mmCIF file of C-alpha atoms in Angstrom:
data_model
loop_
_atom_site.group_PDB
_atom_site.id
_atom_site.type_symbol
_atom_site.label_atom_id
_atom_site.label_comp_id
_atom_site.label_asym_id
_atom_site.label_seq_id
_atom_site.Cartn_x
_atom_site.Cartn_y
_atom_site.Cartn_z
ATOM 1 C CA UNK A 1 23.118 0.142 6.427
ATOM 2 C CA UNK A 2 24.233 3.543 5.197
ATOM 3 C CA UNK A 3 21.743 5.236 2.860
ATOM 4 C CA UNK A 4 24.713 5.731 0.536
ATOM 5 C CA UNK A 5 24.801 1.955 -0.035
ATOM 6 C CA UNK A 6 21.103 1.610 -0.895
ATOM 7 C CA UNK A 7 20.312 0.163 -4.317
ATOM 8 C CA UNK A 8 17.176 2.236 -4.868
ATOM 9 C CA UNK A 9 16.780 5.972 -4.206
ATOM 10 C CA UNK A 10 13.649 5.229 -2.155
ATOM 11 C CA UNK A 11 15.768 3.463 0.471
ATOM 12 C CA UNK A 12 18.667 5.864 0.044
ATOM 13 C CA UNK A 13 18.340 9.464 -1.074
ATOM 14 C CA UNK A 14 14.610 9.762 -0.383
ATOM 15 C CA UNK A 15 14.279 7.533 2.675
ATOM 16 C CA UNK A 16 13.567 10.408 5.044
ATOM 17 C CA UNK A 17 10.653 11.654 2.916
ATOM 18 C CA UNK A 18 8.786 8.347 2.858
ATOM 19 C CA UNK A 19 9.812 6.783 6.175
ATOM 20 C CA UNK A 20 6.226 6.700 7.477
ATOM 21 C CA UNK A 21 5.186 3.942 5.070
ATOM 22 C CA UNK A 22 7.884 1.478 6.120
ATOM 23 C CA UNK A 23 5.734 0.188 8.975
ATOM 24 C CA UNK A 24 3.024 -0.692 6.437
ATOM 25 C CA UNK A 25 4.766 -1.956 3.276
ATOM 26 C CA UNK A 26 8.243 -3.153 4.262
ATOM 27 C CA UNK A 27 9.408 -6.763 4.535
ATOM 28 C CA UNK A 28 8.977 -6.338 8.280
ATOM 29 C CA UNK A 29 5.379 -5.197 7.754
ATOM 30 C CA UNK A 30 4.659 -8.235 5.586
ATOM 31 C CA UNK A 31 6.057 -10.654 8.178
ATOM 32 C CA UNK A 32 4.150 -8.927 10.968
ATOM 33 C CA UNK A 33 0.895 -9.114 8.971
ATOM 34 C CA UNK A 34 1.436 -12.841 8.429
ATOM 35 C CA UNK A 35 1.979 -13.340 12.160
ATOM 36 C CA UNK A 36 -1.219 -11.407 12.902
ATOM 37 C CA UNK A 37 -3.292 -13.535 10.508
ATOM 38 C CA UNK A 38 -1.867 -16.837 11.798
ATOM 39 C CA UNK A 39 -2.656 -15.814 15.381
ATOM 40 C CA UNK A 40 -6.179 -14.667 14.559
ATOM 41 C CA UNK A 41 -6.767 -17.875 12.616
ATOM 42 C CA UNK A 42 -5.726 -19.953 15.626
ATOM 43 C CA UNK A 43 -8.099 -17.977 17.864
ATOM 44 C CA UNK A 44 -10.900 -18.454 15.299
ATOM 45 C CA UNK A 45 -10.288 -22.225 15.296
ATOM 46 C CA UNK A 46 -10.809 -22.268 19.049
ATOM 47 C CA UNK A 47 -14.228 -20.665 18.636
ATOM 48 C CA UNK A 48 -15.494 -23.509 16.447
ATOM 49 C CA UNK A 49 -14.041 -26.314 18.567
ATOM 50 C CA UNK A 50 -11.142 -27.390 16.354
ATOM 51 C CA UNK A 51 -8.829 -26.534 19.238
ATOM 52 C CA UNK A 52 -9.773 -26.218 22.872
ATOM 53 C CA UNK A 53 -11.557 -23.144 24.109
ATOM 54 C CA UNK A 54 -9.159 -20.370 25.002
ATOM 55 C CA UNK A 55 -9.505 -18.195 28.084
ATOM 56 C CA UNK A 56 -9.367 -14.407 27.891
ATOM 57 C CA UNK A 57 -5.817 -14.363 29.274
ATOM 58 C CA UNK A 58 -4.695 -16.894 26.679
ATOM 59 C CA UNK A 59 -6.292 -14.886 23.866
ATOM 60 C CA UNK A 60 -4.574 -11.724 25.078
ATOM 61 C CA UNK A 61 -1.288 -13.607 25.274
ATOM 62 C CA UNK A 62 -1.703 -14.779 21.686
ATOM 63 C CA UNK A 63 -2.679 -11.316 20.470
ATOM 64 C CA UNK A 64 0.382 -9.838 22.165
ATOM 65 C CA UNK A 65 2.559 -11.952 19.856
ATOM 66 C CA UNK A 66 1.538 -9.854 16.862
ATOM 67 C CA UNK A 67 0.860 -6.563 18.618
ATOM 68 C CA UNK A 68 4.318 -6.554 20.215
ATOM 69 C CA UNK A 69 6.074 -8.092 17.208
ATOM 70 C CA UNK A 70 9.250 -6.089 16.566
ATOM 71 C CA UNK A 71 12.270 -6.054 14.295
ATOM 72 C CA UNK A 72 14.163 -8.555 16.459
ATOM 73 C CA UNK A 73 11.278 -10.998 16.144
ATOM 74 C CA UNK A 74 11.262 -10.483 12.374
ATOM 75 C CA UNK A 75 14.978 -11.252 12.273
ATOM 76 C CA UNK A 76 14.274 -14.580 13.981
ATOM 77 C CA UNK A 77 11.731 -15.383 11.284
ATOM 78 C CA UNK A 78 14.249 -14.470 8.585
ATOM 79 C CA UNK A 79 16.816 -16.746 10.207
ATOM 80 C CA UNK A 80 14.399 -19.668 9.940
ATOM 81 C CA UNK A 81 13.642 -18.718 6.338
ATOM 82 C CA UNK A 82 17.354 -18.711 5.476
ATOM 83 C CA UNK A 83 17.468 -22.389 6.476
ATOM 84 C CA UNK A 84 14.238 -23.685 4.915
ATOM 85 C CA UNK A 85 13.840 -21.230 1.992
ATOM 86 C CA UNK A 86 10.111 -20.636 2.583
ATOM 87 C CA UNK A 87 8.863 -17.335 3.960
ATOM 88 C CA UNK A 88 5.377 -18.304 5.214
ATOM 89 C CA UNK A 89 6.528 -21.649 6.618
ATOM 90 C CA UNK A 90 9.206 -19.702 8.506
ATOM 91 C CA UNK A 91 6.450 -17.726 10.282
ATOM 92 C CA UNK A 92 4.698 -20.974 11.179
ATOM 93 C CA UNK A 93 7.885 -22.515 12.610
ATOM 94 C CA UNK A 94 8.681 -19.327 14.512
ATOM 95 C CA UNK A 95 5.215 -19.344 16.124
ATOM 96 C CA UNK A 96 5.464 -23.051 16.961
ATOM 97 C CA UNK A 97 8.703 -22.367 18.805
ATOM 98 C CA UNK A 98 7.168 -19.432 20.704
ATOM 99 C CA UNK A 99 4.019 -21.325 21.707
ATOM 100 C CA UNK A 100 6.069 -24.373 22.673
ATOM 101 C CA UNK A 101 7.730 -22.341 25.406
ATOM 102 C CA UNK A 102 4.570 -21.014 27.026
ATOM 103 C CA UNK A 103 1.267 -22.357 28.314
ATOM 104 C CA UNK A 104 -0.084 -22.783 24.774
ATOM 105 C CA UNK A 105 2.235 -25.601 23.683
ATOM 106 C CA UNK A 106 -0.720 -27.894 23.016
ATOM 107 C CA UNK A 107 -1.849 -25.617 20.178
ATOM 108 C CA UNK A 108 1.347 -25.750 18.129
ATOM 109 C CA UNK A 109 0.139 -28.399 15.671
ATOM 110 C CA UNK A 110 -2.850 -26.238 14.739
ATOM 111 C CA UNK A 111 -0.839 -23.197 13.609
ATOM 112 C CA UNK A 112 -1.473 -22.871 9.855
ATOM 113 C CA UNK A 113 -3.759 -25.917 10.050
ATOM 114 C CA UNK A 114 -5.253 -26.900 6.672
ATOM 115 C CA UNK A 115 -4.009 -23.746 4.933
ATOM 116 C CA UNK A 116 -1.726 -22.930 2.048
ATOM 117 C CA UNK A 117 0.689 -19.992 2.052
ATOM 118 C CA UNK A 118 -1.595 -17.997 -0.210
ATOM 119 C CA UNK A 119 -4.354 -18.099 2.423
ATOM 120 C CA UNK A 120 -2.056 -15.995 4.578
ATOM 121 C CA UNK A 121 -0.440 -13.903 1.849
ATOM 122 C CA UNK A 122 -3.617 -12.786 0.094
ATOM 123 C CA UNK A 123 -4.848 -11.267 3.334
ATOM 124 C CA UNK A 124 -1.456 -9.912 4.410
ATOM 125 C CA UNK A 125 -0.883 -7.914 1.220
ATOM 126 C CA UNK A 126 -4.365 -6.449 1.424
ATOM 127 C CA UNK A 127 -3.727 -5.503 5.048
ATOM 128 C CA UNK A 128 -0.682 -3.618 3.823
ATOM 129 C CA UNK A 129 -2.514 -1.822 1.021
ATOM 130 C CA UNK A 130 -5.513 -0.890 3.143
ATOM 131 C CA UNK A 131 -3.497 0.369 6.093
ATOM 132 C CA UNK A 132 -1.035 2.351 3.983
ATOM 133 C CA UNK A 133 -3.895 3.966 2.104
ATOM 134 C CA UNK A 134 -5.831 4.897 5.230
ATOM 135 C CA UNK A 135 -2.883 6.015 7.340
ATOM 136 C CA UNK A 136 -0.626 7.692 4.772
ATOM 137 C CA UNK A 137 -1.821 8.023 1.171
ATOM 138 C CA UNK A 138 -5.297 9.471 1.788
ATOM 139 C CA UNK A 139 -4.110 12.018 4.416
ATOM 140 C CA UNK A 140 -1.291 13.139 2.086
ATOM 141 C CA UNK A 141 -3.692 13.607 -0.832
ATOM 142 C CA UNK A 142 -6.145 15.460 1.425
ATOM 143 C CA UNK A 143 -3.374 17.916 2.271
ATOM 144 C CA UNK A 144 -2.579 18.428 -1.414
ATOM 145 C CA UNK A 145 -6.230 19.058 -2.289
ATOM 146 C CA UNK A 146 -6.544 21.509 0.608
ATOM 147 C CA UNK A 147 -3.460 23.404 -0.558
ATOM 148 C CA UNK A 148 -4.864 23.676 -4.068
ATOM 149 C CA UNK A 149 -8.242 24.836 -2.742
ATOM 150 C CA UNK A 150 -6.654 27.563 -0.613
ATOM 151 C CA UNK A 151 -4.604 28.940 -3.500
ATOM 152 C CA UNK A 152 -7.619 28.734 -5.773
ATOM 153 C CA UNK A 153 -9.694 30.861 -3.411
ATOM 154 C CA UNK A 154 -6.872 33.354 -2.857
ATOM 155 C CA UNK A 155 -6.412 33.972 -6.577
ATOM 156 C CA UNK A 156 -9.994 33.407 -7.708
ATOM 157 C CA UNK A 157 -10.116 36.840 -9.374
ATOM 158 C CA UNK A 158 -6.514 37.140 -10.526
ATOM 159 C CA UNK A 159 -6.612 37.268 -14.332
ATOM 160 C CA UNK A 160 -4.300 35.395 -16.628
ATOM 161 C CA UNK A 161 -4.245 34.577 -20.312
ATOM 162 C CA UNK A 162 -5.459 31.087 -21.135
ATOM 163 C CA UNK A 163 -3.820 29.071 -23.884
ATOM 164 C CA UNK A 164 -5.366 26.456 -26.137
ATOM 165 C CA UNK A 165 -3.129 24.443 -28.440
ATOM 166 C CA UNK A 166 -0.308 26.350 -26.741
ATOM 167 C CA UNK A 167 -1.513 29.614 -28.298
ATOM 168 C CA UNK A 168 -2.961 32.726 -26.597
ATOM 169 C CA UNK A 169 -6.734 32.248 -26.259
ATOM 170 C CA UNK A 170 -9.085 34.230 -23.974
ATOM 171 C CA UNK A 171 -8.867 35.320 -20.314
ATOM 172 C CA UNK A 172 -9.198 33.005 -17.347
ATOM 173 C CA UNK A 173 -8.179 33.338 -13.695
ATOM 174 C CA UNK A 174 -5.397 31.706 -11.748
ATOM 175 C CA UNK A 175 -7.855 30.500 -9.122
ATOM 176 C CA UNK A 176 -10.158 28.827 -11.605
ATOM 177 C CA UNK A 177 -7.326 26.935 -13.314
ATOM 178 C CA UNK A 178 -6.016 25.654 -9.990
ATOM 179 C CA UNK A 179 -9.559 24.751 -8.900
ATOM 180 C CA UNK A 180 -9.753 22.410 -11.891
ATOM 181 C CA UNK A 181 -7.077 20.167 -10.383
ATOM 182 C CA UNK A 182 -8.710 20.126 -6.936
ATOM 183 C CA UNK A 183 -12.078 19.281 -8.488
ATOM 184 C CA UNK A 184 -10.509 16.436 -10.516
ATOM 185 C CA UNK A 185 -8.665 14.940 -7.558
ATOM 186 C CA UNK A 186 -11.552 14.999 -5.082
ATOM 187 C CA UNK A 187 -13.856 12.459 -6.801
ATOM 188 C CA UNK A 188 -10.937 10.157 -7.578
ATOM 189 C CA UNK A 189 -9.949 10.204 -3.918
ATOM 190 C CA UNK A 190 -13.531 9.261 -2.984
ATOM 191 C CA UNK A 191 -13.351 6.329 -5.391
ATOM 192 C CA UNK A 192 -10.073 5.209 -3.820
ATOM 193 C CA UNK A 193 -11.678 5.264 -0.377
ATOM 194 C CA UNK A 194 -14.587 3.126 -1.601
ATOM 195 C CA UNK A 195 -12.495 0.288 -3.030
ATOM 196 C CA UNK A 196 -13.417 -2.982 -1.328
ATOM 197 C CA UNK A 197 -10.603 -5.476 -0.888
ATOM 198 C CA UNK A 198 -11.354 -9.193 -1.001
ATOM 199 C CA UNK A 199 -10.010 -12.248 0.782
ATOM 200 C CA UNK A 200 -10.031 -16.028 0.730
ATOM 201 C CA UNK A 201 -9.184 -18.863 3.147
ATOM 202 C CA UNK A 202 -9.790 -22.165 1.380
ATOM 203 C CA UNK A 203 -6.643 -24.227 1.026
ATOM 204 C CA UNK A 204 -4.316 -25.456 -1.687
ATOM 205 C CA UNK A 205 -6.629 -25.195 -4.714
ATOM 206 C CA UNK A 206 -9.584 -23.311 -3.228
ATOM 207 C CA UNK A 207 -11.676 -26.373 -2.329
ATOM 208 C CA UNK A 208 -11.150 -26.632 1.473
ATOM 209 C CA UNK A 209 -9.750 -30.144 0.856
ATOM 210 C CA UNK A 210 -7.618 -30.620 3.971
ATOM 211 C CA UNK A 211 -10.028 -28.734 6.234
ATOM 212 C CA UNK A 212 -13.070 -30.751 5.120
ATOM 213 C CA UNK A 213 -11.183 -34.070 5.245
ATOM 214 C CA UNK A 214 -10.121 -33.481 8.861
ATOM 215 C CA UNK A 215 -13.384 -31.921 10.118
ATOM 216 C CA UNK A 216 -16.201 -32.778 7.656
ATOM 217 C CA UNK A 217 -18.993 -31.600 9.975
ATOM 218 C CA UNK A 218 -17.747 -28.006 10.084
ATOM 219 C CA UNK A 219 -19.137 -25.539 7.529
ATOM 220 C CA UNK A 220 -15.755 -24.300 6.301
ATOM 221 C CA UNK A 221 -17.249 -21.961 3.732
ATOM 222 C CA UNK A 222 -19.191 -20.168 6.468
ATOM 223 C CA UNK A 223 -16.111 -20.144 8.729
ATOM 224 C CA UNK A 224 -13.949 -18.732 5.948
ATOM 225 C CA UNK A 225 -16.498 -16.060 5.081
ATOM 226 C CA UNK A 226 -16.753 -14.963 8.727
ATOM 227 C CA UNK A 227 -12.971 -14.896 9.097
ATOM 228 C CA UNK A 228 -12.394 -12.843 5.949
ATOM 229 C CA UNK A 229 -15.283 -10.496 6.767
ATOM 230 C CA UNK A 230 -13.790 -9.815 10.218
ATOM 231 C CA UNK A 231 -11.092 -7.797 8.431
ATOM 232 C CA UNK A 232 -13.731 -5.832 6.498
ATOM 233 C CA UNK A 233 -12.802 -7.688 3.319
ATOM 234 C CA UNK A 234 -15.326 -9.069 0.853
ATOM 235 C CA UNK A 235 -15.336 -12.870 0.802
ATOM 236 C CA UNK A 236 -14.163 -14.599 -2.395
ATOM 237 C CA UNK A 237 -16.150 -17.821 -2.783
ATOM 238 C CA UNK A 238 -14.749 -19.340 -5.981
ATOM 239 C CA UNK A 239 -10.956 -19.216 -6.294
ATOM 240 C CA UNK A 240 -7.973 -21.265 -7.378
ATOM 241 C CA UNK A 241 -5.087 -21.310 -4.901
ATOM 242 C CA UNK A 242 -4.868 -17.533 -5.269
ATOM 243 C CA UNK A 243 -7.453 -14.913 -4.496
ATOM 244 C CA UNK A 244 -8.351 -13.144 -7.771
ATOM 245 C CA UNK A 245 -6.510 -9.830 -7.994
ATOM 246 C CA UNK A 246 -9.146 -7.638 -9.620
ATOM 247 C CA UNK A 247 -9.543 -5.661 -6.394
ATOM 248 C CA UNK A 248 -5.802 -4.929 -6.228
ATOM 249 C CA UNK A 249 -5.826 -4.004 -9.926
ATOM 250 C CA UNK A 250 -8.787 -1.668 -9.289
ATOM 251 C CA UNK A 251 -6.876 -0.115 -6.397
ATOM 252 C CA UNK A 252 -3.785 0.596 -8.453
ATOM 253 C CA UNK A 253 -5.785 1.860 -11.419
ATOM 254 C CA UNK A 254 -7.404 4.374 -9.042
ATOM 255 C CA UNK A 255 -3.929 5.396 -7.902
ATOM 256 C CA UNK A 256 -2.866 5.620 -11.555
ATOM 257 C CA UNK A 257 -5.702 8.037 -12.367
ATOM 258 C CA UNK A 258 -4.789 10.200 -9.384
ATOM 259 C CA UNK A 259 -1.177 10.154 -10.530
ATOM 260 C CA UNK A 260 -2.244 11.211 -14.028
ATOM 261 C CA UNK A 261 -4.006 14.284 -12.640
ATOM 262 C CA UNK A 262 -0.982 15.257 -10.552
ATOM 263 C CA UNK A 263 1.302 14.697 -13.560
ATOM 264 C CA UNK A 264 -0.867 17.149 -15.486
ATOM 265 C CA UNK A 265 -0.659 19.607 -12.591
ATOM 266 C CA UNK A 266 3.135 19.335 -12.410
ATOM 267 C CA UNK A 267 3.535 20.018 -16.106
ATOM 268 C CA UNK A 268 1.124 22.966 -16.129
ATOM 269 C CA UNK A 269 2.695 24.576 -13.085
ATOM 270 C CA UNK A 270 6.124 24.079 -14.667
ATOM 271 C CA UNK A 271 4.900 25.945 -17.743
ATOM 272 C CA UNK A 272 3.284 28.733 -15.704
ATOM 273 C CA UNK A 273 6.622 29.210 -13.947
ATOM 274 C CA UNK A 274 8.482 29.142 -17.252
ATOM 275 C CA UNK A 275 6.135 31.755 -18.751
ATOM 276 C CA UNK A 276 6.446 34.045 -15.727
ATOM 277 C CA UNK A 277 2.872 33.743 -14.466
ATOM 278 C CA UNK A 278 4.184 32.046 -11.345
ATOM 279 C CA UNK A 279 7.385 32.718 -9.470
ATOM 280 C CA UNK A 280 9.206 30.572 -6.936
ATOM 281 C CA UNK A 281 10.246 31.657 -3.457
ATOM 282 C CA UNK A 282 13.765 30.700 -2.481
ATOM 283 C CA UNK A 283 14.380 28.796 0.724
ATOM 284 C CA UNK A 284 17.112 29.984 3.098
ATOM 285 C CA UNK A 285 20.527 28.588 2.133
ATOM 286 C CA UNK A 286 19.056 26.700 -0.829
ATOM 287 C CA UNK A 287 21.049 26.855 -4.074
ATOM 288 C CA UNK A 288 19.007 27.038 -7.264
ATOM 289 C CA UNK A 289 21.810 26.368 -9.713
ATOM 290 C CA UNK A 290 25.454 25.358 -9.467
ATOM 291 C CA UNK A 291 26.459 28.129 -11.890
ATOM 292 C CA UNK A 292 23.556 30.595 -12.362
ATOM 293 C CA UNK A 293 22.751 32.370 -9.083
ATOM 294 C CA UNK A 294 19.641 34.102 -10.459
ATOM 295 C CA UNK A 295 17.793 30.809 -10.952
ATOM 296 C CA UNK A 296 15.268 29.030 -8.764
ATOM 297 C CA UNK A 297 14.418 25.815 -10.583
ATOM 298 C CA UNK A 298 11.002 24.071 -10.304
ATOM 299 C CA UNK A 299 12.743 20.922 -9.093
ATOM 300 C CA UNK A 300 9.893 19.778 -6.818
ATOM 301 C CA UNK A 301 7.438 19.600 -9.720
ATOM 302 C CA UNK A 302 10.056 17.927 -11.915
ATOM 303 C CA UNK A 303 10.932 15.382 -9.249
ATOM 304 C CA UNK A 304 7.264 14.612 -8.687
ATOM 305 C CA UNK A 305 6.714 14.153 -12.405
ATOM 306 C CA UNK A 306 9.568 11.662 -12.686
ATOM 307 C CA UNK A 307 8.456 9.622 -9.695
ATOM 308 C CA UNK A 308 4.856 9.502 -10.911
ATOM 309 C CA UNK A 309 6.091 8.162 -14.251
ATOM 310 C CA UNK A 310 7.972 5.426 -12.396
ATOM 311 C CA UNK A 311 4.937 4.587 -10.252
ATOM 312 C CA UNK A 312 2.586 4.444 -13.232
ATOM 313 C CA UNK A 313 5.046 2.326 -15.188
ATOM 314 C CA UNK A 314 5.079 -0.253 -12.397
ATOM 315 C CA UNK A 315 1.299 -0.072 -12.118
ATOM 316 C CA UNK A 316 1.082 -1.012 -15.810
ATOM 317 C CA UNK A 317 3.074 -4.151 -14.979
ATOM 318 C CA UNK A 318 0.817 -4.870 -11.993
ATOM 319 C CA UNK A 319 -2.396 -4.585 -13.975
ATOM 320 C CA UNK A 320 -1.103 -6.813 -16.777
ATOM 321 C CA UNK A 321 0.458 -9.486 -14.595
ATOM 322 C CA UNK A 322 -1.802 -9.844 -11.562
ATOM 323 C CA UNK A 323 -4.845 -10.785 -13.637
ATOM 324 C CA UNK A 324 -3.069 -13.934 -14.853
ATOM 325 C CA UNK A 325 -1.862 -16.984 -12.901
ATOM 326 C CA UNK A 326 -1.329 -20.278 -14.711
ATOM 327 C CA UNK A 327 -3.915 -22.967 -13.910
ATOM 328 C CA UNK A 328 -4.435 -23.139 -10.123
ATOM 329 C CA UNK A 329 -1.297 -21.122 -9.255
ATOM 330 C CA UNK A 330 2.133 -20.004 -10.359
ATOM 331 C CA UNK A 331 4.608 -17.974 -8.357
ATOM 332 C CA UNK A 332 5.406 -15.182 -10.822
ATOM 333 C CA UNK A 333 2.804 -12.859 -9.300
ATOM 334 C CA UNK A 334 4.353 -13.206 -5.855
ATOM 335 C CA UNK A 335 7.490 -11.259 -6.693
ATOM 336 C CA UNK A 336 5.338 -8.583 -8.343
ATOM 337 C CA UNK A 337 3.341 -8.068 -5.125
ATOM 338 C CA UNK A 338 6.537 -7.617 -3.150
ATOM 339 C CA UNK A 339 6.905 -4.309 -4.979
ATOM 340 C CA UNK A 340 3.734 -2.646 -3.703
ATOM 341 C CA UNK A 341 5.901 -0.646 -1.311
ATOM 342 C CA UNK A 342 8.016 0.549 -4.232
ATOM 343 C CA UNK A 343 4.958 1.815 -6.110
ATOM 344 C CA UNK A 344 3.440 3.526 -3.081
ATOM 345 C CA UNK A 345 6.860 4.907 -2.129
ATOM 346 C CA UNK A 346 7.205 6.626 -5.512
ATOM 347 C CA UNK A 347 3.626 7.907 -5.191
ATOM 348 C CA UNK A 348 4.117 9.302 -1.698
ATOM 349 C CA UNK A 349 7.387 10.956 -2.688
ATOM 350 C CA UNK A 350 5.688 12.537 -5.710
ATOM 351 C CA UNK A 351 2.686 13.810 -3.744
ATOM 352 C CA UNK A 352 4.960 15.385 -1.150
ATOM 353 C CA UNK A 353 7.139 17.013 -3.797
ATOM 354 C CA UNK A 354 4.117 18.507 -5.532
ATOM 355 C CA UNK A 355 3.001 19.948 -2.186
ATOM 356 C CA UNK A 356 6.514 21.288 -1.614
ATOM 357 C CA UNK A 357 6.443 22.957 -5.026
ATOM 358 C CA UNK A 358 3.050 24.519 -4.359
ATOM 359 C CA UNK A 359 4.318 25.930 -1.051
ATOM 360 C CA UNK A 360 7.027 27.856 -2.952
ATOM 361 C CA UNK A 361 4.689 29.330 -5.566
ATOM 362 C CA UNK A 362 4.169 33.084 -5.778
ATOM 363 C CA UNK A 363 1.659 34.348 -8.331
ATOM 364 C CA UNK A 364 2.933 37.228 -10.450
ATOM 365 C CA UNK A 365 -0.088 39.467 -10.077
#
């Protein structure tokens, strides 16, 4: 599809700037994560005797189904979904068809055995959040903090007039004021890294009903805890059908605080440019204004500010909605979670634009 036909600017105008997160938070990424969990669940069942013991070659063959999963495979899943109107069941049917054609046909009836869709989804979405954070968000923020630290050191002794209440106050230095933002971001980034995601695997209402009925001698709580812990997630013991979302809320509130700091930075840098303390270097062939050739506008900081406002607005919806699910489950939170890529896309775009703005700064010594 042409970018010109995209509904959102993230998939259109800005696609090139955030392309690296599509492998972690796209619809394809969600389907692939579901496939990975279903496969690993089947392998785990073999280890406790629910299905026959699998040889090393068979395990590698199963693992290859998610490791080599590509866009054509995802399209096959979507084709099944278009017929049955159920996304997780479509993954199950797709895997049954694949296994039915190879030496593992006898395992097909145990794909998704005893589980509900949320057993797969709660883990899949946390896969997406964790991997995007580790692979993209944290490295991007590290770069931003490093850029701020370098400028801070370079201009540590460059004097400027501080303002309180918008009025001339007493002297400060450029370096010190920039250091403030680096020192605010660093501890928040550490908090983001420490967030522990949770997981559950306990059936339709969180009571292991189908699993215990079929295999009452197996300790399903222990099995579930081991399975969830294998992904470095904290095990949720007491749940309804859904895994409580406090960990996801904590994650996005950490992102929101980081965004607030960068919003503050964008607005201050904009003002420093406006007041002449900072200048902007022009890029070759770049046009600053359609009618005023003398201008170089602080568009990177402005763009970042706007995208952070969008991200934080969506995060407000996340934090209000994800804490609530009627009785043992309702589906309204599901469509909210589908937008995690939108939130992180706006964040990534904003972080990159702030870095781009910083790279064009020249201090008017």
